[in-house]
C-alpha cells in the first residue's frame, strides 16, 4: 500500500461492487467529499458515496469498447478525510494522494466533490495537458474575494502548468471579462454548440489535434457539461448542454496511453432521484474500459 491511508476514512468502499488488492490494481479510485466553496447549490460532498452506491447496481459490460468493467483491476481507496472549511489543506491532501497513487504506477480516479479539488491533481502530476469538460471555464482570478474557489480552478491549474495546457470542451456559461481574457490569451475551447453542430467525429479530431505534442493528458469532467435533462444533480446546472453519449464517444476517439488520470466532479445527488450519480458511475465504467491496460 502507499502511505495514503492516513488521509482516508476507514469505511469499507467498493466502487463497482468489488475490489482488487491495491498491489495488483491498475486503477486507484478515491472520493473527495468536499464542497466548501460551492456558491449556488451545495451538496457535492455527498457525490462519492452516491456514485459508489449507483455503481454497485448497474451491469458492467461496455458495448462501446467490448470490455467488461468487472475484468479490470480497480482498487477503491475510499474517501479522503477532508477538512471542511480549509480548501487549501484539502487540496494538499488530494495532491499527496494522487502523488502516491502515481508513484505506485496506478491510474488515479478522483470522484468529487467540487471542481476545486482538480487543483490537487494538477499540483501532483506535472507536465500534463488538462482537458476540461465543463459548462464553465472556471477561469476567474478570484470569486467572492477567494482565489481558491471552484470558479477559479482552471486559472490556478494554468498557473501550475501554463495557459496552453488546458483545453475546454462543452463550455457555454461565461461573462464578458472572462471571455475577453480567454480570447486575449488564445485559450483553446469548443463550446457546447460547437460540439453539437460538429458531432463526434469532427469534435474529436479537433481535440486530438489540440493534444498533439502533449506527453501526458489528464481529463477532468465537471458533470454540469452534460445537459441538465440528463444530469440535473449538479451544483451549477446550465441549460443547452451536451448528451452523455457525445461526451463518451468523443473520449473513446481521444483516449490513448498518454492519459494518466481523470476525475468526475460536481455531482450533488440531493437535487435529483439518483440519475446524475448513476450517469457518473456509468461514465467511470466506460472511461476505465477505454483506458484498459493490457
Ligand atoms: Mn467546473
Ligand atoms: Mn461547471
mmCIF file of C-alpha atoms and ligand atoms in Angstrom:
data_model
loop_
_atom_site.group_PDB
_atom_site.id
_atom_site.type_symbol
_atom_site.label_atom_id
_atom_site.label_comp_id
_atom_site.label_asym_id
_atom_site.label_seq_id
_atom_site.Cartn_x
_atom_site.Cartn_y
_atom_site.Cartn_z
ATOM 1 C CA UNK A 1 0.000 0.000 0.000
ATOM 2 C CA UNK A 2 1.054 3.578 -0.487
ATOM 3 C CA UNK A 3 1.228 5.696 2.656
ATOM 4 C CA UNK A 4 -2.089 7.442 1.971
ATOM 5 C CA UNK A 5 -4.408 5.607 4.388
ATOM 6 C CA UNK A 6 -3.583 8.340 6.877
ATOM 7 C CA UNK A 7 -5.915 10.601 4.926
ATOM 8 C CA UNK A 8 -8.642 8.068 4.279
ATOM 9 C CA UNK A 9 -11.689 7.416 6.379
ATOM 10 C CA UNK A 10 -11.987 3.760 7.337
ATOM 11 C CA UNK A 11 -15.414 2.835 5.987
ATOM 12 C CA UNK A 12 -15.476 -0.026 3.504
ATOM 13 C CA UNK A 13 -15.730 1.255 -0.065
ATOM 14 C CA UNK A 14 -16.465 -0.872 -3.106
ATOM 15 C CA UNK A 15 -16.824 1.093 -6.322
ATOM 16 C CA UNK A 16 -18.467 -1.255 -8.811
ATOM 17 C CA UNK A 17 -19.329 -3.654 -6.005
ATOM 18 C CA UNK A 18 -15.938 -5.361 -5.870
ATOM 19 C CA UNK A 19 -12.351 -4.554 -5.062
ATOM 20 C CA UNK A 20 -8.922 -5.780 -6.168
ATOM 21 C CA UNK A 21 -5.916 -5.659 -3.883
ATOM 22 C CA UNK A 22 -4.107 -2.379 -4.226
ATOM 23 C CA UNK A 23 -0.879 -4.061 -5.302
ATOM 24 C CA UNK A 24 -2.448 -5.820 -8.271
ATOM 25 C CA UNK A 25 -4.664 -2.944 -9.419
ATOM 26 C CA UNK A 26 -4.239 -0.635 -12.427
ATOM 27 C CA UNK A 27 -6.747 1.972 -11.239
ATOM 28 C CA UNK A 28 -6.970 3.566 -7.791
ATOM 29 C CA UNK A 29 -10.227 5.417 -7.136
ATOM 30 C CA UNK A 30 -10.850 7.764 -4.222
ATOM 31 C CA UNK A 31 -13.665 10.097 -3.218
ATOM 32 C CA UNK A 32 -13.272 13.696 -2.070
ATOM 33 C CA UNK A 33 -16.418 14.686 -0.156
ATOM 34 C CA UNK A 34 -15.653 18.414 -0.128
ATOM 35 C CA UNK A 35 -17.973 21.221 -1.304
ATOM 36 C CA UNK A 36 -16.722 24.079 0.843
ATOM 37 C CA UNK A 37 -16.639 26.781 -1.849
ATOM 38 C CA UNK A 38 -19.858 25.935 -3.674
ATOM 39 C CA UNK A 39 -21.676 29.149 -4.487
ATOM 40 C CA UNK A 40 -25.121 28.036 -5.644
ATOM 41 C CA UNK A 41 -26.276 24.536 -4.692
ATOM 42 C CA UNK A 42 -24.038 22.773 -2.158
ATOM 43 C CA UNK A 43 -24.095 19.001 -1.757
ATOM 44 C CA UNK A 44 -21.312 17.581 -3.914
ATOM 45 C CA UNK A 45 -19.766 16.290 -0.664
ATOM 46 C CA UNK A 46 -22.379 13.528 -0.972
ATOM 47 C CA UNK A 47 -21.279 12.744 -4.552
ATOM 48 C CA UNK A 48 -18.689 9.988 -3.934
ATOM 49 C CA UNK A 49 -20.972 7.764 -1.849
ATOM 50 C CA UNK A 50 -23.969 8.244 -4.173
ATOM 51 C CA UNK A 51 -21.822 7.373 -7.198
ATOM 52 C CA UNK A 52 -20.475 4.276 -5.416
ATOM 53 C CA UNK A 53 -23.967 3.131 -4.491
ATOM 54 C CA UNK A 54 -25.163 3.529 -8.088
ATOM 55 C CA UNK A 55 -22.068 1.732 -9.398
ATOM 56 C CA UNK A 56 -22.840 -1.376 -7.377
ATOM 57 C CA UNK A 57 -26.265 -1.659 -9.012
ATOM 58 C CA UNK A 58 -25.614 -1.497 -12.754
ATOM 59 C CA UNK A 59 -24.198 -4.093 -15.142
ATOM 60 C CA UNK A 60 -20.551 -3.978 -16.111
ATOM 61 C CA UNK A 61 -20.379 -4.827 -19.810
ATOM 62 C CA UNK A 62 -19.419 -1.977 -22.163
ATOM 63 C CA UNK A 63 -20.900 -2.237 -25.659
ATOM 64 C CA UNK A 64 -18.857 0.796 -26.647
ATOM 65 C CA UNK A 65 -15.496 -0.860 -26.016
ATOM 66 C CA UNK A 66 -16.412 -4.552 -25.938
ATOM 67 C CA UNK A 67 -14.883 -4.872 -22.486
ATOM 68 C CA UNK A 68 -16.259 -5.977 -19.138
ATOM 69 C CA UNK A 69 -15.501 -3.438 -16.396
ATOM 70 C CA UNK A 70 -15.501 -6.301 -13.913
ATOM 71 C CA UNK A 71 -12.386 -7.722 -15.566
ATOM 72 C CA UNK A 72 -10.434 -4.532 -14.963
ATOM 73 C CA UNK A 73 -8.221 -4.182 -11.930
ATOM 74 C CA UNK A 74 -9.557 -1.332 -9.774
ATOM 75 C CA UNK A 75 -8.992 -0.629 -6.112
ATOM 76 C CA UNK A 76 -11.339 1.709 -4.241
ATOM 77 C CA UNK A 77 -9.340 3.560 -1.589
ATOM 78 C CA UNK A 78 -12.463 5.041 -0.002
ATOM 79 C CA UNK A 79 -12.975 8.709 0.767
ATOM 80 C CA UNK A 80 -10.346 11.259 1.657
ATOM 81 C CA UNK A 81 -10.637 12.743 5.140
ATOM 82 C CA UNK A 82 -11.335 16.310 4.025
ATOM 83 C CA UNK A 83 -11.060 19.445 6.145
ATOM 84 C CA UNK A 84 -14.332 21.317 5.761
ATOM 85 C CA UNK A 85 -13.522 24.990 5.877
ATOM 86 C CA UNK A 86 -9.919 24.506 4.741
ATOM 87 C CA UNK A 87 -9.816 24.151 0.965
ATOM 88 C CA UNK A 88 -6.026 24.626 0.873
ATOM 89 C CA UNK A 89 -5.332 21.739 3.247
ATOM 90 C CA UNK A 90 -7.849 19.513 1.428
ATOM 91 C CA UNK A 91 -6.188 20.289 -1.927
ATOM 92 C CA UNK A 92 -2.830 19.397 -0.352
ATOM 93 C CA UNK A 93 -4.208 16.018 0.766
ATOM 94 C CA UNK A 94 -5.635 15.382 -2.713
ATOM 95 C CA UNK A 95 -2.208 16.190 -4.129
ATOM 96 C CA UNK A 96 -0.417 13.808 -1.739
ATOM 97 C CA UNK A 97 -2.905 11.063 -2.536
ATOM 98 C CA UNK A 98 -2.577 11.479 -6.299
ATOM 99 C CA UNK A 99 1.209 11.613 -5.986
ATOM 100 C CA UNK A 100 1.245 8.353 -4.028
ATOM 101 C CA UNK A 101 -1.061 6.629 -6.490
ATOM 102 C CA UNK A 102 1.039 7.746 -9.459
ATOM 103 C CA UNK A 103 4.296 6.790 -7.714
ATOM 104 C CA UNK A 104 2.979 3.229 -7.382
ATOM 105 C CA UNK A 105 2.195 3.236 -11.134
ATOM 106 C CA UNK A 106 -1.598 3.235 -10.784
ATOM 107 C CA UNK A 107 -4.057 5.480 -12.595
ATOM 108 C CA UNK A 108 -5.786 7.875 -10.184
ATOM 109 C CA UNK A 109 -9.540 8.356 -10.485
ATOM 110 C CA UNK A 110 -10.852 11.158 -8.299
ATOM 111 C CA UNK A 111 -14.557 11.345 -7.575
ATOM 112 C CA UNK A 112 -15.766 14.738 -6.312
ATOM 113 C CA UNK A 113 -16.693 16.734 -4.518
ATOM 114 C CA UNK A 114 -16.344 20.140 -6.063
ATOM 115 C CA UNK A 115 -14.197 21.031 -9.050
ATOM 116 C CA UNK A 116 -11.600 22.937 -6.997
ATOM 117 C CA UNK A 117 -10.164 19.549 -5.996
ATOM 118 C CA UNK A 118 -8.729 19.090 -9.503
ATOM 119 C CA UNK A 119 -6.056 21.590 -8.436
ATOM 120 C CA UNK A 120 -4.676 18.906 -6.116
ATOM 121 C CA UNK A 121 -4.188 16.592 -9.090
ATOM 122 C CA UNK A 122 -2.531 19.410 -11.051
ATOM 123 C CA UNK A 123 -0.047 20.014 -8.238
ATOM 124 C CA UNK A 124 0.763 16.292 -8.090
ATOM 125 C CA UNK A 125 1.067 15.403 -11.781
ATOM 126 C CA UNK A 126 3.437 17.688 -13.641
ATOM 127 C CA UNK A 127 3.809 18.132 -17.379
ATOM 128 C CA UNK A 128 0.180 17.350 -18.180
ATOM 129 C CA UNK A 129 -2.277 18.856 -20.600
ATOM 130 C CA UNK A 130 -5.686 19.133 -18.946
ATOM 131 C CA UNK A 131 -8.849 18.536 -20.935
ATOM 132 C CA UNK A 132 -11.729 20.166 -19.077
ATOM 133 C CA UNK A 133 -15.271 19.104 -19.956
ATOM 134 C CA UNK A 134 -17.301 21.780 -18.226
ATOM 135 C CA UNK A 135 -20.140 24.200 -18.958
ATOM 136 C CA UNK A 136 -17.889 26.833 -17.376
ATOM 137 C CA UNK A 137 -14.306 27.981 -17.917
ATOM 138 C CA UNK A 138 -13.667 28.348 -14.162
ATOM 139 C CA UNK A 139 -11.073 30.969 -15.131
ATOM 140 C CA UNK A 140 -11.868 33.791 -12.744
ATOM 141 C CA UNK A 141 -8.793 35.136 -10.978
ATOM 142 C CA UNK A 142 -10.880 35.327 -7.823
ATOM 143 C CA UNK A 143 -14.505 34.769 -6.914
ATOM 144 C CA UNK A 144 -16.176 36.445 -3.940
ATOM 145 C CA UNK A 145 -12.675 37.580 -2.888
ATOM 146 C CA UNK A 146 -11.472 33.965 -2.857
ATOM 147 C CA UNK A 147 -8.721 32.691 -5.153
ATOM 148 C CA UNK A 148 -9.325 29.088 -4.037
ATOM 149 C CA UNK A 149 -12.858 28.730 -5.402
ATOM 150 C CA UNK A 150 -14.419 26.234 -7.800
ATOM 151 C CA UNK A 151 -14.944 29.211 -10.140
ATOM 152 C CA UNK A 152 -11.153 29.782 -10.291
ATOM 153 C CA UNK A 153 -9.864 26.230 -10.501
ATOM 154 C CA UNK A 154 -8.677 26.222 -14.112
ATOM 155 C CA UNK A 155 -6.951 29.586 -13.651
ATOM 156 C CA UNK A 156 -4.988 28.019 -10.766
ATOM 157 C CA UNK A 157 -4.279 24.900 -12.861
ATOM 158 C CA UNK A 158 -2.893 27.175 -15.609
ATOM 159 C CA UNK A 159 -0.582 28.786 -13.046
ATOM 160 C CA UNK A 160 0.815 25.291 -12.395
ATOM 161 C CA UNK A 161 1.135 24.151 -15.996
ATOM 162 C CA UNK A 162 0.811 27.121 -18.377
ATOM 163 C CA UNK A 163 -2.073 28.735 -20.238
ATOM 164 C CA UNK A 164 -1.682 26.473 -23.257
ATOM 165 C CA UNK A 165 -2.033 23.378 -21.066
ATOM 166 C CA UNK A 166 -5.791 23.493 -20.535
ATOM 167 C CA UNK A 167 -8.297 22.738 -23.319
ATOM 168 C CA UNK A 168 -12.021 23.343 -22.780
ATOM 169 C CA UNK A 169 -14.866 21.304 -24.258
ATOM 170 C CA UNK A 170 -18.575 21.953 -23.878
ATOM 171 C CA UNK A 171 -18.312 25.439 -22.406
ATOM 172 C CA UNK A 172 -21.429 27.627 -22.614
ATOM 173 C CA UNK A 173 -21.551 29.780 -19.479
ATOM 174 C CA UNK A 174 -19.237 32.760 -19.180
ATOM 175 C CA UNK A 175 -19.286 36.562 -18.948
ATOM 176 C CA UNK A 176 -17.600 39.435 -20.793
ATOM 177 C CA UNK A 177 -14.434 39.838 -18.758
ATOM 178 C CA UNK A 178 -13.658 36.106 -18.624
ATOM 179 C CA UNK A 179 -14.323 35.595 -22.328
ATOM 180 C CA UNK A 180 -12.100 38.590 -23.191
ATOM 181 C CA UNK A 181 -9.291 37.029 -21.125
ATOM 182 C CA UNK A 182 -9.827 33.679 -22.852
ATOM 183 C CA UNK A 183 -9.559 35.289 -26.291
ATOM 184 C CA UNK A 184 -6.620 37.557 -25.419
ATOM 185 C CA UNK A 185 -4.677 34.549 -24.182
ATOM 186 C CA UNK A 186 -5.503 32.279 -27.095
ATOM 187 C CA UNK A 187 -7.093 29.630 -24.884
ATOM 188 C CA UNK A 188 -8.316 26.596 -26.863
ATOM 189 C CA UNK A 189 -12.010 25.806 -26.464
ATOM 190 C CA UNK A 190 -15.073 24.319 -28.128
ATOM 191 C CA UNK A 191 -18.478 25.451 -26.909
ATOM 192 C CA UNK A 192 -21.332 23.012 -26.378
ATOM 193 C CA UNK A 193 -22.923 24.492 -29.525
ATOM 194 C CA UNK A 194 -19.732 23.727 -31.473
ATOM 195 C CA UNK A 195 -19.777 20.136 -30.203
ATOM 196 C CA UNK A 196 -23.456 19.671 -31.037
ATOM 197 C CA UNK A 197 -23.033 21.180 -34.506
ATOM 198 C CA UNK A 198 -19.823 19.343 -35.365
ATOM 199 C CA UNK A 199 -20.751 15.953 -33.887
ATOM 200 C CA UNK A 200 -18.445 13.269 -32.512
ATOM 201 C CA UNK A 201 -16.087 12.788 -35.443
ATOM 202 C CA UNK A 202 -15.081 16.335 -36.141
ATOM 203 C CA UNK A 203 -15.121 17.374 -32.448
ATOM 204 C CA UNK A 204 -12.807 14.541 -31.503
ATOM 205 C CA UNK A 205 -10.429 15.205 -34.369
ATOM 206 C CA UNK A 206 -10.252 18.846 -33.210
ATOM 207 C CA UNK A 207 -9.409 17.628 -29.696
ATOM 208 C CA UNK A 208 -6.847 15.103 -30.947
ATOM 209 C CA UNK A 209 -5.190 17.872 -32.941
ATOM 210 C CA UNK A 210 -5.187 20.165 -29.879
ATOM 211 C CA UNK A 211 -3.458 17.405 -27.898
ATOM 212 C CA UNK A 212 -0.695 16.893 -30.439
ATOM 213 C CA UNK A 213 2.661 17.307 -28.764
ATOM 214 C CA UNK A 214 1.303 16.632 -25.256
ATOM 215 C CA UNK A 215 3.133 13.844 -23.496
ATOM 216 C CA UNK A 216 0.645 13.398 -20.674
ATOM 217 C CA UNK A 217 -3.074 14.096 -20.565
ATOM 218 C CA UNK A 218 -5.411 14.472 -17.594
ATOM 219 C CA UNK A 219 -9.169 14.571 -18.114
ATOM 220 C CA UNK A 220 -11.424 16.486 -15.746
ATOM 221 C CA UNK A 221 -15.182 16.165 -16.133
ATOM 222 C CA UNK A 222 -17.439 18.660 -14.382
ATOM 223 C CA UNK A 223 -20.838 16.938 -14.645
ATOM 224 C CA UNK A 224 -22.529 20.248 -15.488
ATOM 225 C CA UNK A 225 -21.073 19.883 -19.010
ATOM 226 C CA UNK A 226 -23.902 17.388 -19.598
ATOM 227 C CA UNK A 227 -27.342 18.835 -20.297
ATOM 228 C CA UNK A 228 -29.373 19.265 -17.082
ATOM 229 C CA UNK A 229 -32.057 16.968 -18.513
ATOM 230 C CA UNK A 230 -29.558 14.087 -18.200
ATOM 231 C CA UNK A 231 -27.592 15.415 -15.230
ATOM 232 C CA UNK A 232 -29.799 17.631 -13.054
ATOM 233 C CA UNK A 233 -27.961 16.849 -9.814
ATOM 234 C CA UNK A 234 -25.097 19.331 -10.073
ATOM 235 C CA UNK A 235 -24.044 22.457 -8.205
ATOM 236 C CA UNK A 236 -24.450 24.882 -11.116
ATOM 237 C CA UNK A 237 -26.838 23.500 -13.738
ATOM 238 C CA UNK A 238 -26.617 25.240 -17.120
ATOM 239 C CA UNK A 239 -29.097 24.694 -19.972
ATOM 240 C CA UNK A 240 -28.161 23.622 -23.523
ATOM 241 C CA UNK A 241 -25.540 21.072 -22.616
ATOM 242 C CA UNK A 242 -24.360 18.004 -24.442
ATOM 243 C CA UNK A 243 -25.657 14.440 -24.471
ATOM 244 C CA UNK A 244 -23.689 11.939 -22.358
ATOM 245 C CA UNK A 245 -23.147 9.679 -25.391
ATOM 246 C CA UNK A 246 -21.487 12.511 -27.328
ATOM 247 C CA UNK A 247 -19.026 13.022 -24.473
ATOM 248 C CA UNK A 248 -18.250 9.305 -24.161
ATOM 249 C CA UNK A 249 -17.968 8.737 -27.922
ATOM 250 C CA UNK A 250 -15.559 11.691 -28.103
ATOM 251 C CA UNK A 251 -13.472 10.285 -25.266
ATOM 252 C CA UNK A 252 -13.330 6.913 -26.970
ATOM 253 C CA UNK A 253 -11.827 8.620 -30.017
ATOM 254 C CA UNK A 254 -9.316 10.602 -27.994
ATOM 255 C CA UNK A 255 -8.177 8.456 -25.054
ATOM 256 C CA UNK A 256 -4.833 6.775 -25.594
ATOM 257 C CA UNK A 257 -1.875 5.703 -23.454
ATOM 258 C CA UNK A 258 -0.983 9.328 -22.675
ATOM 259 C CA UNK A 259 -3.965 9.671 -20.307
ATOM 260 C CA UNK A 260 -2.548 9.473 -16.780
ATOM 261 C CA UNK A 261 -5.706 10.055 -14.751
ATOM 262 C CA UNK A 262 -9.158 11.555 -14.663
ATOM 263 C CA UNK A 263 -11.785 12.944 -12.348
ATOM 264 C CA UNK A 264 -15.544 13.379 -12.277
ATOM 265 C CA UNK A 265 -16.725 16.220 -10.073
ATOM 266 C CA UNK A 266 -19.697 18.354 -9.011
ATOM 267 C CA UNK A 267 -22.333 15.619 -8.643
ATOM 268 C CA UNK A 268 -24.736 16.912 -5.979
ATOM 269 C CA UNK A 269 -27.100 13.951 -5.512
ATOM 270 C CA UNK A 270 -29.756 15.665 -3.375
ATOM 271 C CA UNK A 271 -31.141 17.556 -6.381
ATOM 272 C CA UNK A 272 -32.412 14.563 -8.300
ATOM 273 C CA UNK A 273 -33.592 10.964 -7.889
ATOM 274 C CA UNK A 274 -30.170 9.457 -8.402
ATOM 275 C CA UNK A 275 -29.850 9.873 -12.170
ATOM 276 C CA UNK A 276 -26.733 12.052 -12.134
ATOM 277 C CA UNK A 277 -24.852 9.734 -9.767
ATOM 278 C CA UNK A 278 -25.928 6.798 -11.927
ATOM 279 C CA UNK A 279 -24.644 8.506 -15.057
ATOM 280 C CA UNK A 280 -21.364 9.429 -13.354
ATOM 281 C CA UNK A 281 -20.780 5.824 -12.302
ATOM 282 C CA UNK A 282 -21.541 4.606 -15.830
ATOM 283 C CA UNK A 283 -19.110 7.179 -17.209
ATOM 284 C CA UNK A 284 -16.364 5.924 -14.886
ATOM 285 C CA UNK A 285 -17.021 2.331 -16.082
ATOM 286 C CA UNK A 286 -16.864 3.401 -19.717
ATOM 287 C CA UNK A 287 -13.747 5.563 -19.369
ATOM 288 C CA UNK A 288 -11.905 2.814 -17.474
ATOM 289 C CA UNK A 289 -12.631 0.328 -20.253
ATOM 290 C CA UNK A 290 -11.230 2.871 -22.735
ATOM 291 C CA UNK A 291 -8.046 3.095 -20.644
ATOM 292 C CA UNK A 292 -7.725 -0.647 -20.148
ATOM 293 C CA UNK A 293 -4.131 -1.732 -19.609
ATOM 294 C CA UNK A 294 -3.010 -4.945 -21.250
HETATM 295 MN MN1 LIG B 1 -16.182 23.453 -13.068
HETATM 296 MN MN1 LIG B 2 -19.186 23.832 -14.276
#
